[in-house]
Amino acid sequence: MYFDNIQKKIKGIQKKKDVLILGIETSCDETSIAVVKNGRDVLSNIVSSQIEIHTRFGGVVPEVASRNHIEAISNVLKESLNEAKLTLDDIHAIAVTYGAGLVGALMVGVSFAKGLAYATNKPLIAVNHIRGHMSANYIAHKDLKPPFIGLIVSGGHTAIVEVKDYVNQVVIGSTLDDAIGEAFDKVARVVGLGYPGGPKIDKCAKQGKNCIRFYKENGKLGYNSSFSGLKTAVINYVNTLSQKKREVPIRDICCSFECQAIEPLCAKVVKACREYNYQTICVAGGVSANSYLRKYLTELGDKNGIKVLFPPIELCTDNGAMIASIGYFNLMNNVGIADMDLDAVSSIPFDTTK
Ligand code: KG4
Ligand code: ZN
């Protein structure tokens, strides 16, 4: 351990009434640092987005993302502490996303967090980014307690999970190929909407109809999903029309794709919730910002007596507050306590605790 009395220090923090965690997030194209009290109360959550920079390239360029994290991170820390009206001395522990994500981007946050922890003698907590997304629900819904069913829908992951407690979750089903967000981004590119694809499809779909039958699941997937067949069907449809020099009905394509990606997934998560005997579904990850998903799943939940919870839009996409939140629950449960050898990892299994 980088200092001898860390276990004693952690025990002391665990007994405190109020615990302040600094959360650092750099896994993709947002540099974000937040201060969160007791895992639930956000004192600050500064997000410096690189969207404008990557729009020029039509997607996130890993090398460019890393360089921009390096440029932004010190100021993001300053702003975050200023907004919380705190100094580093007031912070009890430092939580950082160590995976999953772009390794170069993650390394910036991990190195920065290690430096801070070492220089200030504070515990360092390693956070699994996907578990961070789910924790956004603890911030948004103050009385929410596990267990419940979770639906994770992000750019890199799609899964239905049983969230057993604050640190353990079991995968019920996951995607066999692409993540749902990846499919949104690819379809947006193919129809010429560009980056960032998800929000653009969301907006465009509202003006279209679900009138093109792209693809039907074979019904053998159980709780697993597949998005590559749907994505390929959209690509083939667009290419065929383009070759014939016919007009491409972008709005109807967006609406049909969105409905056909979202509806089967919602049916599965509701089925899982009933079969596993839960009354609550919590949704997490960037795609949980999607307006059709929010509406459709809420209504389906209502029909089945299931409460469906989403974080507010600003906590759906990547942010430091969700990392500080899960960092708190990790710390309280002695999970993810890291040392100076903490490394960035591009992919982590869902059920990894820390
Ligand atoms: O969770 P996130 O910010 O990053 C990862 O951890 O992957 O998710 C990013 C994904 C992208 O694929 C983006 O297109 C998608 O979330 N997304 C959306 C919306 N907002 C973001 N997808 C559909 N509708 C949206 N409104
Ligand atoms: Zn994310």
mmCIF file of C-alpha atoms and ligand atoms in Angstrom:
data_model
loop_
_atom_site.group_PDB
_atom_site.id
_atom_site.type_symbol
_atom_site.label_atom_id
_atom_site.label_comp_id
_atom_site.label_asym_id
_atom_site.label_seq_id
_atom_site.Cartn_x
_atom_site.Cartn_y
_atom_site.Cartn_z
ATOM 1 C CA MET A 1 0.000 0.000 0.000
ATOM 2 C CA TYR A 2 1.241 3.504 -0.781
ATOM 3 C CA PHE A 3 0.925 4.460 2.835
ATOM 4 C CA ASP A 4 0.922 2.201 5.876
ATOM 5 C CA ASN A 5 -2.180 3.213 7.746
ATOM 6 C CA ILE A 6 -4.657 3.034 4.855
ATOM 7 C CA GLN A 7 -6.895 0.368 6.391
ATOM 8 C CA LYS A 8 -7.084 2.368 9.629
ATOM 9 C CA LYS A 9 -7.851 5.496 7.639
ATOM 10 C CA ILE A 10 -10.622 3.731 5.688
ATOM 11 C CA LYS A 11 -12.188 2.421 8.903
ATOM 12 C CA GLY A 12 -12.189 5.995 10.218
ATOM 13 C CA ILE A 13 -13.888 7.309 7.066
ATOM 14 C CA GLN A 14 -16.506 4.533 7.194
ATOM 15 C CA LYS A 15 -17.561 5.760 10.665
ATOM 16 C CA LYS A 16 -18.070 9.359 9.551
ATOM 17 C CA LYS A 17 -21.564 10.817 9.224
ATOM 18 C CA ASP A 18 -20.685 12.611 6.000
ATOM 19 C CA VAL A 19 -18.231 11.198 3.477
ATOM 20 C CA LEU A 20 -17.039 13.331 0.554
ATOM 21 C CA ILE A 21 -15.759 11.513 -2.522
ATOM 22 C CA LEU A 22 -14.021 13.076 -5.511
ATOM 23 C CA GLY A 23 -15.002 11.155 -8.684
ATOM 24 C CA ILE A 24 -12.835 11.256 -11.820
ATOM 25 C CA GLU A 25 -14.103 10.094 -15.227
ATOM 26 C CA THR A 26 -12.063 10.044 -18.472
ATOM 27 C CA SER A 27 -13.083 6.773 -20.151
ATOM 28 C CA CYS A 28 -14.169 8.272 -23.489
ATOM 29 C CA ASP A 29 -14.734 11.862 -24.630
ATOM 30 C CA GLU A 30 -15.838 13.643 -21.437
ATOM 31 C CA THR A 31 -13.368 14.897 -18.831
ATOM 32 C CA SER A 32 -15.429 15.041 -15.679
ATOM 33 C CA ILE A 33 -14.730 15.538 -11.970
ATOM 34 C CA ALA A 34 -17.382 15.695 -9.273
ATOM 35 C CA VAL A 35 -17.754 15.870 -5.508
ATOM 36 C CA VAL A 36 -20.539 13.730 -4.047
ATOM 37 C CA LYS A 37 -21.597 13.415 -0.406
ATOM 38 C CA ASN A 38 -22.616 10.000 0.954
ATOM 39 C CA GLY A 39 -23.046 8.577 -2.550
ATOM 40 C CA ARG A 40 -26.227 10.582 -3.177
ATOM 41 C CA ASP A 41 -25.783 14.357 -2.912
ATOM 42 C CA VAL A 42 -23.949 16.061 -5.766
ATOM 43 C CA LEU A 43 -21.969 19.107 -4.582
ATOM 44 C CA SER A 44 -20.415 19.642 -8.006
ATOM 45 C CA ASN A 45 -20.249 17.781 -11.308
ATOM 46 C CA ILE A 46 -18.089 19.492 -13.944
ATOM 47 C CA VAL A 47 -18.163 17.908 -17.406
ATOM 48 C CA SER A 48 -15.825 19.149 -20.108
ATOM 49 C CA SER A 49 -17.116 17.600 -23.329
ATOM 50 C CA GLN A 50 -14.996 16.971 -26.414
ATOM 51 C CA ILE A 51 -18.030 16.440 -28.681
ATOM 52 C CA GLU A 52 -17.255 19.472 -30.854
ATOM 53 C CA ILE A 53 -13.669 18.335 -31.394
ATOM 54 C CA HIS A 54 -14.628 14.780 -32.442
ATOM 55 C CA THR A 55 -17.576 15.883 -34.608
ATOM 56 C CA ARG A 56 -15.022 16.973 -37.208
ATOM 57 C CA PHE A 57 -13.766 13.381 -37.456
ATOM 58 C CA GLY A 58 -17.218 11.745 -37.410
ATOM 59 C CA GLY A 59 -16.481 9.847 -34.184
ATOM 60 C CA VAL A 60 -14.186 9.671 -31.166
ATOM 61 C CA VAL A 61 -10.485 9.566 -32.119
ATOM 62 C CA PRO A 62 -8.750 7.857 -29.161
ATOM 63 C CA GLU A 63 -5.418 9.711 -29.446
ATOM 64 C CA VAL A 64 -7.184 13.087 -29.681
ATOM 65 C CA ALA A 65 -9.381 12.185 -26.688
ATOM 66 C CA SER A 66 -6.331 11.395 -24.500
ATOM 67 C CA ARG A 67 -4.577 14.637 -25.384
ATOM 68 C CA ASN A 68 -7.667 16.673 -24.623
ATOM 69 C CA HIS A 69 -8.177 14.947 -21.268
ATOM 70 C CA ILE A 70 -4.592 15.926 -20.349
ATOM 71 C CA GLU A 71 -5.234 19.542 -21.298
ATOM 72 C CA ALA A 72 -8.549 19.779 -19.456
ATOM 73 C CA ILE A 73 -8.189 17.731 -16.296
ATOM 74 C CA SER A 74 -6.405 20.181 -13.943
ATOM 75 C CA ASN A 75 -8.900 22.943 -14.641
ATOM 76 C CA VAL A 76 -11.838 20.571 -14.330
ATOM 77 C CA LEU A 77 -10.554 19.644 -10.840
ATOM 78 C CA LYS A 78 -10.211 23.306 -9.854
ATOM 79 C CA GLU A 79 -13.706 24.117 -11.103
ATOM 80 C CA SER A 80 -15.207 21.115 -9.373
ATOM 81 C CA LEU A 81 -13.685 22.010 -5.986
ATOM 82 C CA ASN A 82 -14.627 25.686 -6.428
ATOM 83 C CA GLU A 83 -18.227 24.863 -7.209
ATOM 84 C CA ALA A 84 -18.438 22.545 -4.191
ATOM 85 C CA LYS A 85 -16.794 25.328 -2.113
ATOM 86 C CA LEU A 86 -14.218 22.827 -0.850
ATOM 87 C CA THR A 87 -10.492 22.210 -1.001
ATOM 88 C CA LEU A 88 -8.713 18.884 -1.503
ATOM 89 C CA ASP A 89 -8.213 18.739 2.281
ATOM 90 C CA ASP A 90 -11.984 18.308 2.734
ATOM 91 C CA ILE A 91 -12.156 15.269 0.431
ATOM 92 C CA HIS A 92 -12.067 11.850 2.104
ATOM 93 C CA ALA A 93 -11.208 9.601 -0.856
ATOM 94 C CA ILE A 94 -10.556 9.695 -4.600
ATOM 95 C CA ALA A 95 -12.547 7.442 -6.937
ATOM 96 C CA VAL A 96 -11.549 6.936 -10.562
ATOM 97 C CA THR A 97 -12.851 4.990 -13.571
ATOM 98 C CA TYR A 98 -10.153 2.403 -14.407
ATOM 99 C CA GLY A 99 -12.228 0.633 -17.128
ATOM 100 C CA ALA A 100 -13.992 -0.107 -19.370
ATOM 101 C CA GLY A 101 -13.125 2.429 -22.041
ATOM 102 C CA LEU A 102 -10.366 3.750 -24.271
ATOM 103 C CA VAL A 103 -7.094 2.770 -22.599
ATOM 104 C CA GLY A 104 -5.239 5.995 -23.418
ATOM 105 C CA ALA A 105 -8.150 8.115 -22.178
ATOM 106 C CA LEU A 106 -8.554 6.034 -19.006
ATOM 107 C CA MET A 107 -4.822 6.291 -18.292
ATOM 108 C CA VAL A 108 -5.081 10.077 -18.005
ATOM 109 C CA GLY A 109 -7.713 9.838 -15.258
ATOM 110 C CA VAL A 110 -6.031 6.932 -13.489
ATOM 111 C CA SER A 111 -2.600 8.629 -13.451
ATOM 112 C CA PHE A 112 -4.117 11.905 -12.266
ATOM 113 C CA ALA A 113 -6.066 10.145 -9.502
ATOM 114 C CA LYS A 114 -2.997 8.210 -8.378
ATOM 115 C CA GLY A 115 -0.985 11.419 -8.213
ATOM 116 C CA LEU A 116 -3.677 13.125 -6.131
ATOM 117 C CA ALA A 117 -4.085 10.157 -3.794
ATOM 118 C CA TYR A 118 -0.333 9.837 -3.261
ATOM 119 C CA ALA A 119 0.244 13.540 -2.714
ATOM 120 C CA THR A 120 -2.663 13.925 -0.282
ATOM 121 C CA ASN A 121 -2.478 10.524 1.464
ATOM 122 C CA LYS A 122 -6.072 9.707 0.677
ATOM 123 C CA PRO A 123 -7.561 6.315 -0.261
ATOM 124 C CA LEU A 124 -7.779 5.579 -3.981
ATOM 125 C CA ILE A 125 -10.883 3.695 -5.152
ATOM 126 C CA ALA A 126 -11.032 1.881 -8.493
ATOM 127 C CA VAL A 127 -14.412 2.136 -10.228
ATOM 128 C CA ASN A 128 -15.943 -0.007 -12.973
ATOM 129 C CA HIS A 129 -17.499 2.544 -15.368
ATOM 130 C CA ILE A 130 -20.634 0.475 -16.012
ATOM 131 C CA ARG A 131 -21.364 0.107 -12.311
ATOM 132 C CA GLY A 132 -20.930 3.885 -12.152
ATOM 133 C CA HIS A 133 -23.711 4.350 -14.712
ATOM 134 C CA MET A 134 -26.123 2.345 -12.538
ATOM 135 C CA SER A 135 -25.179 4.424 -9.501
ATOM 136 C CA ALA A 136 -26.552 7.556 -11.223
ATOM 137 C CA ASN A 137 -29.910 6.136 -10.142
ATOM 138 C CA TYR A 138 -28.917 6.352 -6.446
ATOM 139 C CA ILE A 139 -28.221 10.058 -6.961
ATOM 140 C CA ALA A 140 -31.498 10.654 -8.792
ATOM 141 C CA HIS A 141 -33.761 8.563 -6.554
ATOM 142 C CA LYS A 142 -32.782 9.221 -2.956
ATOM 143 C CA ASP A 143 -34.798 6.335 -1.476
ATOM 144 C CA LEU A 144 -33.717 3.739 -4.053
ATOM 145 C CA LYS A 145 -32.106 0.684 -2.500
ATOM 146 C CA PRO A 146 -31.027 -2.592 -4.122
ATOM 147 C CA PRO A 147 -32.063 -5.244 -5.029
ATOM 148 C CA PHE A 148 -33.705 -4.437 -8.368
ATOM 149 C CA ILE A 149 -33.383 -5.268 -12.061
ATOM 150 C CA GLY A 150 -30.986 -3.082 -14.043
ATOM 151 C CA LEU A 151 -30.955 -2.369 -17.762
ATOM 152 C CA ILE A 152 -27.577 -1.155 -18.992
ATOM 153 C CA VAL A 153 -27.637 0.531 -22.391
ATOM 154 C CA SER A 154 -24.464 2.360 -23.361
ATOM 155 C CA GLY A 155 -22.052 2.835 -26.241
ATOM 156 C CA GLY A 156 -20.055 -0.242 -25.258
ATOM 157 C CA HIS A 157 -22.485 -2.414 -23.271
ATOM 158 C CA THR A 158 -26.018 -3.748 -23.318
ATOM 159 C CA ALA A 159 -27.181 -6.005 -20.513
ATOM 160 C CA ILE A 160 -29.976 -6.964 -18.171
ATOM 161 C CA VAL A 161 -28.591 -7.426 -14.662
ATOM 162 C CA GLU A 162 -29.844 -8.374 -11.239
ATOM 163 C CA VAL A 163 -28.451 -5.687 -8.941
ATOM 164 C CA LYS A 164 -28.185 -7.677 -5.705
ATOM 165 C CA ASP A 165 -26.731 -4.988 -3.457
ATOM 166 C CA TYR A 166 -24.566 -1.861 -3.749
ATOM 167 C CA VAL A 167 -21.535 -3.842 -4.933
ATOM 168 C CA ASN A 168 -22.745 -7.112 -6.467
ATOM 169 C CA GLN A 169 -24.629 -7.665 -9.684
ATOM 170 C CA VAL A 170 -25.325 -10.762 -11.753
ATOM 171 C CA VAL A 171 -25.784 -10.721 -15.520
ATOM 172 C CA ILE A 172 -29.104 -12.152 -16.729
ATOM 173 C CA GLY A 173 -28.578 -11.407 -20.404
ATOM 174 C CA SER A 174 -26.280 -9.355 -22.602
ATOM 175 C CA THR A 175 -25.679 -8.538 -26.239
ATOM 176 C CA LEU A 176 -24.151 -11.267 -28.339
ATOM 177 C CA ASP A 177 -22.596 -8.754 -30.740
ATOM 178 C CA ASP A 178 -22.875 -4.927 -30.885
ATOM 179 C CA ALA A 179 -23.928 -2.704 -28.002
ATOM 180 C CA ILE A 180 -27.154 -0.796 -28.614
ATOM 181 C CA GLY A 181 -25.383 2.605 -28.555
ATOM 182 C CA GLU A 182 -22.862 1.345 -31.110
ATOM 183 C CA ALA A 183 -25.779 0.425 -33.418
ATOM 184 C CA PHE A 184 -27.318 3.910 -32.971
ATOM 185 C CA ASP A 185 -23.979 5.535 -33.834
ATOM 186 C CA LYS A 186 -23.421 3.337 -36.891
ATOM 187 C CA VAL A 187 -26.931 3.862 -38.271
ATOM 188 C CA ALA A 188 -26.600 7.633 -37.754
ATOM 189 C CA ARG A 189 -23.396 7.590 -39.788
ATOM 190 C CA VAL A 190 -24.955 5.521 -42.584
ATOM 191 C CA VAL A 191 -27.936 7.851 -42.982
ATOM 192 C CA GLY A 192 -25.613 10.881 -42.877
ATOM 193 C CA LEU A 193 -26.555 12.302 -39.471
ATOM 194 C CA GLY A 194 -22.993 11.967 -38.181
ATOM 195 C CA TYR A 195 -21.658 12.094 -34.638
ATOM 196 C CA PRO A 196 -22.947 11.968 -31.913
ATOM 197 C CA GLY A 197 -25.386 9.494 -33.436
ATOM 198 C CA GLY A 198 -27.714 8.570 -30.572
ATOM 199 C CA PRO A 199 -29.150 12.037 -29.839
ATOM 200 C CA LYS A 200 -29.461 12.783 -33.575
ATOM 201 C CA ILE A 201 -31.439 9.595 -34.265
ATOM 202 C CA ASP A 202 -33.605 10.327 -31.196
ATOM 203 C CA LYS A 203 -34.544 13.733 -32.638
ATOM 204 C CA CYS A 204 -34.995 12.608 -36.254
ATOM 205 C CA ALA A 205 -37.073 9.535 -35.287
ATOM 206 C CA LYS A 206 -39.714 11.787 -33.739
ATOM 207 C CA GLN A 207 -40.595 13.050 -37.209
ATOM 208 C CA GLY A 208 -40.818 9.594 -38.785
ATOM 209 C CA LYS A 209 -42.935 6.424 -38.698
ATOM 210 C CA ASN A 210 -42.093 2.834 -37.791
ATOM 211 C CA CYS A 211 -43.052 1.641 -41.263
ATOM 212 C CA ILE A 212 -39.969 -0.222 -42.522
ATOM 213 C CA ARG A 213 -39.645 -3.805 -41.243
ATOM 214 C CA PHE A 214 -35.849 -4.232 -41.107
ATOM 215 C CA TYR A 215 -35.409 -7.349 -39.119
ATOM 216 C CA LYS A 216 -37.159 -9.736 -36.782
ATOM 217 C CA GLU A 217 -35.346 -11.501 -33.964
ATOM 218 C CA ASN A 218 -35.389 -15.290 -34.223
ATOM 219 C CA GLY A 219 -36.913 -15.642 -30.753
ATOM 220 C CA LYS A 220 -34.113 -17.905 -29.532
ATOM 221 C CA LEU A 221 -32.086 -15.276 -27.733
ATOM 222 C CA GLY A 222 -33.805 -15.531 -24.339
ATOM 223 C CA TYR A 223 -32.598 -12.601 -22.247
ATOM 224 C CA ASN A 224 -29.682 -11.958 -24.606
ATOM 225 C CA SER A 225 -29.853 -9.413 -27.409
ATOM 226 C CA SER A 226 -28.348 -8.887 -30.821
ATOM 227 C CA PHE A 227 -28.093 -5.604 -32.697
ATOM 228 C CA SER A 228 -25.741 -6.410 -35.552
ATOM 229 C CA GLY A 229 -28.476 -8.048 -37.692
ATOM 230 C CA LEU A 230 -30.693 -4.974 -37.354
ATOM 231 C CA LYS A 231 -27.763 -2.643 -38.029
ATOM 232 C CA THR A 232 -26.740 -4.598 -41.147
ATOM 233 C CA ALA A 233 -30.347 -4.631 -42.405
ATOM 234 C CA VAL A 234 -30.457 -0.819 -42.130
ATOM 235 C CA ILE A 235 -27.095 -0.467 -43.910
ATOM 236 C CA ASN A 236 -28.227 -2.786 -46.750
ATOM 237 C CA TYR A 237 -31.533 -0.927 -47.073
ATOM 238 C CA VAL A 238 -29.782 2.449 -47.357
ATOM 239 C CA ASN A 239 -27.150 1.127 -49.790
ATOM 240 C CA THR A 240 -29.782 -0.446 -52.058
ATOM 241 C CA LEU A 241 -31.767 2.801 -52.253
ATOM 242 C CA SER A 242 -28.600 4.823 -52.885
ATOM 243 C CA GLN A 243 -27.479 2.485 -55.682
ATOM 244 C CA LYS A 244 -30.866 2.875 -57.341
ATOM 245 C CA LYS A 245 -30.539 6.637 -56.851
ATOM 246 C CA ARG A 246 -33.798 6.674 -54.899
ATOM 247 C CA GLU A 247 -34.551 9.012 -52.039
ATOM 248 C CA VAL A 248 -33.498 7.710 -48.610
ATOM 249 C CA PRO A 249 -36.363 8.276 -46.109
ATOM 250 C CA ILE A 250 -34.104 9.201 -43.190
ATOM 251 C CA ARG A 251 -36.860 9.990 -40.673
ATOM 252 C CA ASP A 252 -38.716 6.720 -41.217
ATOM 253 C CA ILE A 253 -35.430 4.790 -41.136
ATOM 254 C CA CYS A 254 -34.511 6.411 -37.798
ATOM 255 C CA CYS A 255 -37.953 5.769 -36.320
ATOM 256 C CA SER A 256 -38.141 2.163 -37.570
ATOM 257 C CA PHE A 257 -34.602 1.382 -36.387
ATOM 258 C CA GLU A 258 -35.195 2.990 -32.995
ATOM 259 C CA CYS A 259 -38.468 1.098 -32.381
ATOM 260 C CA GLN A 260 -37.020 -2.223 -33.551
ATOM 261 C CA ALA A 261 -33.904 -1.821 -31.390
ATOM 262 C CA ILE A 262 -35.726 -0.708 -28.259
ATOM 263 C CA GLU A 263 -39.022 -2.607 -28.109
ATOM 264 C CA PRO A 264 -37.653 -6.202 -27.930
ATOM 265 C CA LEU A 265 -35.118 -5.142 -25.284
ATOM 266 C CA CYS A 266 -37.870 -3.564 -23.167
ATOM 267 C CA ALA A 267 -39.996 -6.711 -23.441
ATOM 268 C CA LYS A 268 -37.034 -8.754 -22.190
ATOM 269 C CA VAL A 269 -36.244 -6.559 -19.206
ATOM 270 C CA VAL A 270 -39.903 -6.505 -18.119
ATOM 271 C CA LYS A 271 -40.065 -10.313 -18.471
ATOM 272 C CA ALA A 272 -36.887 -10.651 -16.392
ATOM 273 C CA CYS A 273 -38.295 -8.331 -13.742
ATOM 274 C CA ARG A 274 -41.451 -10.449 -13.431
ATOM 275 C CA GLU A 275 -39.635 -13.765 -13.519
ATOM 276 C CA TYR A 276 -37.104 -12.696 -10.889
ATOM 277 C CA ASN A 277 -39.899 -11.236 -8.783
ATOM 278 C CA TYR A 278 -38.871 -7.587 -8.628
ATOM 279 C CA GLN A 279 -41.031 -4.480 -8.843
ATOM 280 C CA THR A 280 -38.391 -1.999 -10.005
ATOM 281 C CA ILE A 281 -36.254 -1.587 -13.127
ATOM 282 C CA CYS A 282 -33.435 0.994 -13.153
ATOM 283 C CA VAL A 283 -32.029 2.023 -16.522
ATOM 284 C CA ALA A 284 -28.463 3.283 -16.964
ATOM 285 C CA GLY A 285 -25.941 4.312 -19.640
ATOM 286 C CA GLY A 286 -25.899 6.851 -22.471
ATOM 287 C CA VAL A 287 -28.835 5.332 -24.374
ATOM 288 C CA SER A 288 -31.054 5.770 -21.285
ATOM 289 C CA ALA A 289 -31.244 9.410 -22.442
ATOM 290 C CA ASN A 290 -33.286 8.208 -25.436
ATOM 291 C CA SER A 291 -36.757 9.728 -25.299
ATOM 292 C CA TYR A 292 -38.538 6.800 -26.965
ATOM 293 C CA LEU A 293 -36.919 4.282 -24.581
ATOM 294 C CA ARG A 294 -37.940 6.419 -21.598
ATOM 295 C CA LYS A 295 -41.547 6.635 -22.781
ATOM 296 C CA TYR A 296 -41.989 3.076 -24.077
ATOM 297 C CA LEU A 297 -40.433 1.308 -21.083
ATOM 298 C CA THR A 298 -42.258 3.504 -18.555
ATOM 299 C CA GLU A 299 -45.587 2.633 -20.216
ATOM 300 C CA LEU A 300 -44.745 -1.069 -20.468
ATOM 301 C CA GLY A 301 -43.742 -1.014 -16.806
ATOM 302 C CA ASP A 302 -47.043 0.649 -15.865
ATOM 303 C CA LYS A 303 -49.006 -2.071 -17.650
ATOM 304 C CA ASN A 304 -47.094 -4.712 -15.691
ATOM 305 C CA GLY A 305 -47.108 -3.018 -12.270
ATOM 306 C CA ILE A 306 -43.374 -2.288 -12.485
ATOM 307 C CA LYS A 307 -41.775 1.011 -11.523
ATOM 308 C CA VAL A 308 -39.201 2.134 -14.111
ATOM 309 C CA LEU A 309 -36.532 4.601 -13.002
ATOM 310 C CA PHE A 310 -34.133 6.626 -15.151
ATOM 311 C CA PRO A 311 -31.459 9.120 -14.118
ATOM 312 C CA PRO A 312 -32.038 12.701 -15.352
ATOM 313 C CA ILE A 313 -30.552 13.264 -18.830
ATOM 314 C CA GLU A 314 -27.401 14.989 -17.519
ATOM 315 C CA LEU A 315 -26.551 11.890 -15.434
ATOM 316 C CA CYS A 316 -27.264 9.411 -18.268
ATOM 317 C CA THR A 317 -24.115 10.140 -20.245
ATOM 318 C CA ASP A 318 -20.603 9.989 -18.790
ATOM 319 C CA ASN A 319 -20.018 12.120 -15.689
ATOM 320 C CA GLY A 320 -17.875 12.208 -12.554
ATOM 321 C CA ALA A 321 -20.822 12.250 -10.128
ATOM 322 C CA MET A 322 -21.821 8.659 -10.915
ATOM 323 C CA ILE A 323 -18.180 7.614 -10.373
ATOM 324 C CA ALA A 324 -18.015 9.391 -7.000
ATOM 325 C CA SER A 325 -21.350 7.784 -6.064
ATOM 326 C CA ILE A 326 -20.297 4.193 -6.736
ATOM 327 C CA GLY A 327 -16.874 5.054 -5.269
ATOM 328 C CA TYR A 328 -18.667 5.801 -1.982
ATOM 329 C CA PHE A 329 -20.501 2.462 -2.000
ATOM 330 C CA ASN A 330 -17.263 0.659 -2.890
ATOM 331 C CA LEU A 331 -15.428 2.350 -0.029
ATOM 332 C CA MET A 332 -18.187 1.576 2.491
ATOM 333 C CA ASN A 333 -18.042 -2.087 1.447
ATOM 334 C CA ASN A 334 -14.219 -2.356 1.228
ATOM 335 C CA VAL A 335 -14.402 -2.920 -2.521
ATOM 336 C CA GLY A 336 -12.005 -1.545 -5.139
ATOM 337 C CA ILE A 337 -9.480 -0.130 -2.658
ATOM 338 C CA ALA A 338 -6.563 0.443 -5.009
ATOM 339 C CA ASP A 339 -2.837 0.969 -4.807
ATOM 340 C CA MET A 340 -0.280 2.813 -6.945
ATOM 341 C CA ASP A 341 -0.183 -0.130 -9.363
ATOM 342 C CA LEU A 342 -3.769 0.535 -10.511
ATOM 343 C CA ASP A 343 -3.877 0.273 -14.292
ATOM 344 C CA ALA A 344 -6.354 1.255 -17.006
ATOM 345 C CA VAL A 345 -8.271 -1.713 -18.468
ATOM 346 C CA SER A 346 -10.141 -1.562 -21.781
ATOM 347 C CA SER A 347 -12.757 -4.167 -20.919
ATOM 348 C CA ILE A 348 -14.051 -5.531 -17.610
ATOM 349 C CA PRO A 349 -16.668 -8.272 -17.157
ATOM 350 C CA PHE A 350 -19.974 -6.904 -15.834
ATOM 351 C CA ASP A 351 -19.989 -8.984 -12.724
ATOM 352 C CA THR A 352 -16.559 -7.838 -11.584
ATOM 353 C CA THR A 353 -17.349 -6.288 -8.219
ATOM 354 C CA LYS A 354 -14.958 -3.374 -8.213
HETATM 355 O O1 KG4 B 1 -22.748 5.671 -21.551
HETATM 356 P P1 KG4 B 1 -22.156 6.493 -22.628
HETATM 357 O O2 KG4 B 1 -22.121 7.981 -22.455
HETATM 358 O O3 KG4 B 1 -20.724 5.999 -22.943
HETATM 359 C C1 KG4 B 1 -20.366 4.661 -22.767
HETATM 360 O O4 KG4 B 1 -20.105 4.277 -21.611
HETATM 361 O O5 KG4 B 1 -20.388 3.930 -23.783
HETATM 362 O O6 KG4 B 1 -22.994 6.118 -23.912
HETATM 363 C C2 KG4 B 1 -22.724 6.696 -25.148
HETATM 364 C C3 KG4 B 1 -23.758 6.147 -26.108
HETATM 365 C C4 KG4 B 1 -23.475 6.552 -27.528
HETATM 366 O O7 KG4 B 1 -23.576 5.402 -28.340
HETATM 367 C C5 KG4 B 1 -24.563 7.564 -27.834
HETATM 368 O O8 KG4 B 1 -24.920 7.592 -29.190
HETATM 369 C C6 KG4 B 1 -25.690 7.039 -26.963
HETATM 370 O O9 KG4 B 1 -25.059 6.676 -25.769
HETATM 371 N N1 KG4 B 1 -26.732 8.064 -26.703
HETATM 372 C C7 KG4 B 1 -28.013 7.949 -27.135
HETATM 373 C C8 KG4 B 1 -28.669 9.137 -26.750
HETATM 374 N N2 KG4 B 1 -27.780 9.919 -26.065
HETATM 375 C C9 KG4 B 1 -26.600 9.233 -26.051
HETATM 376 N N3 KG4 B 1 -28.611 6.962 -27.832
HETATM 377 C C10 KG4 B 1 -29.911 7.144 -28.147
HETATM 378 N N4 KG4 B 1 -30.623 8.255 -27.816
HETATM 379 C C11 KG4 B 1 -30.052 9.264 -27.132
HETATM 380 N N5 KG4 B 1 -30.746 10.348 -26.813
HETATM 381 ZN ZN ZN B 2 -20.494 5.525 -20.203
#
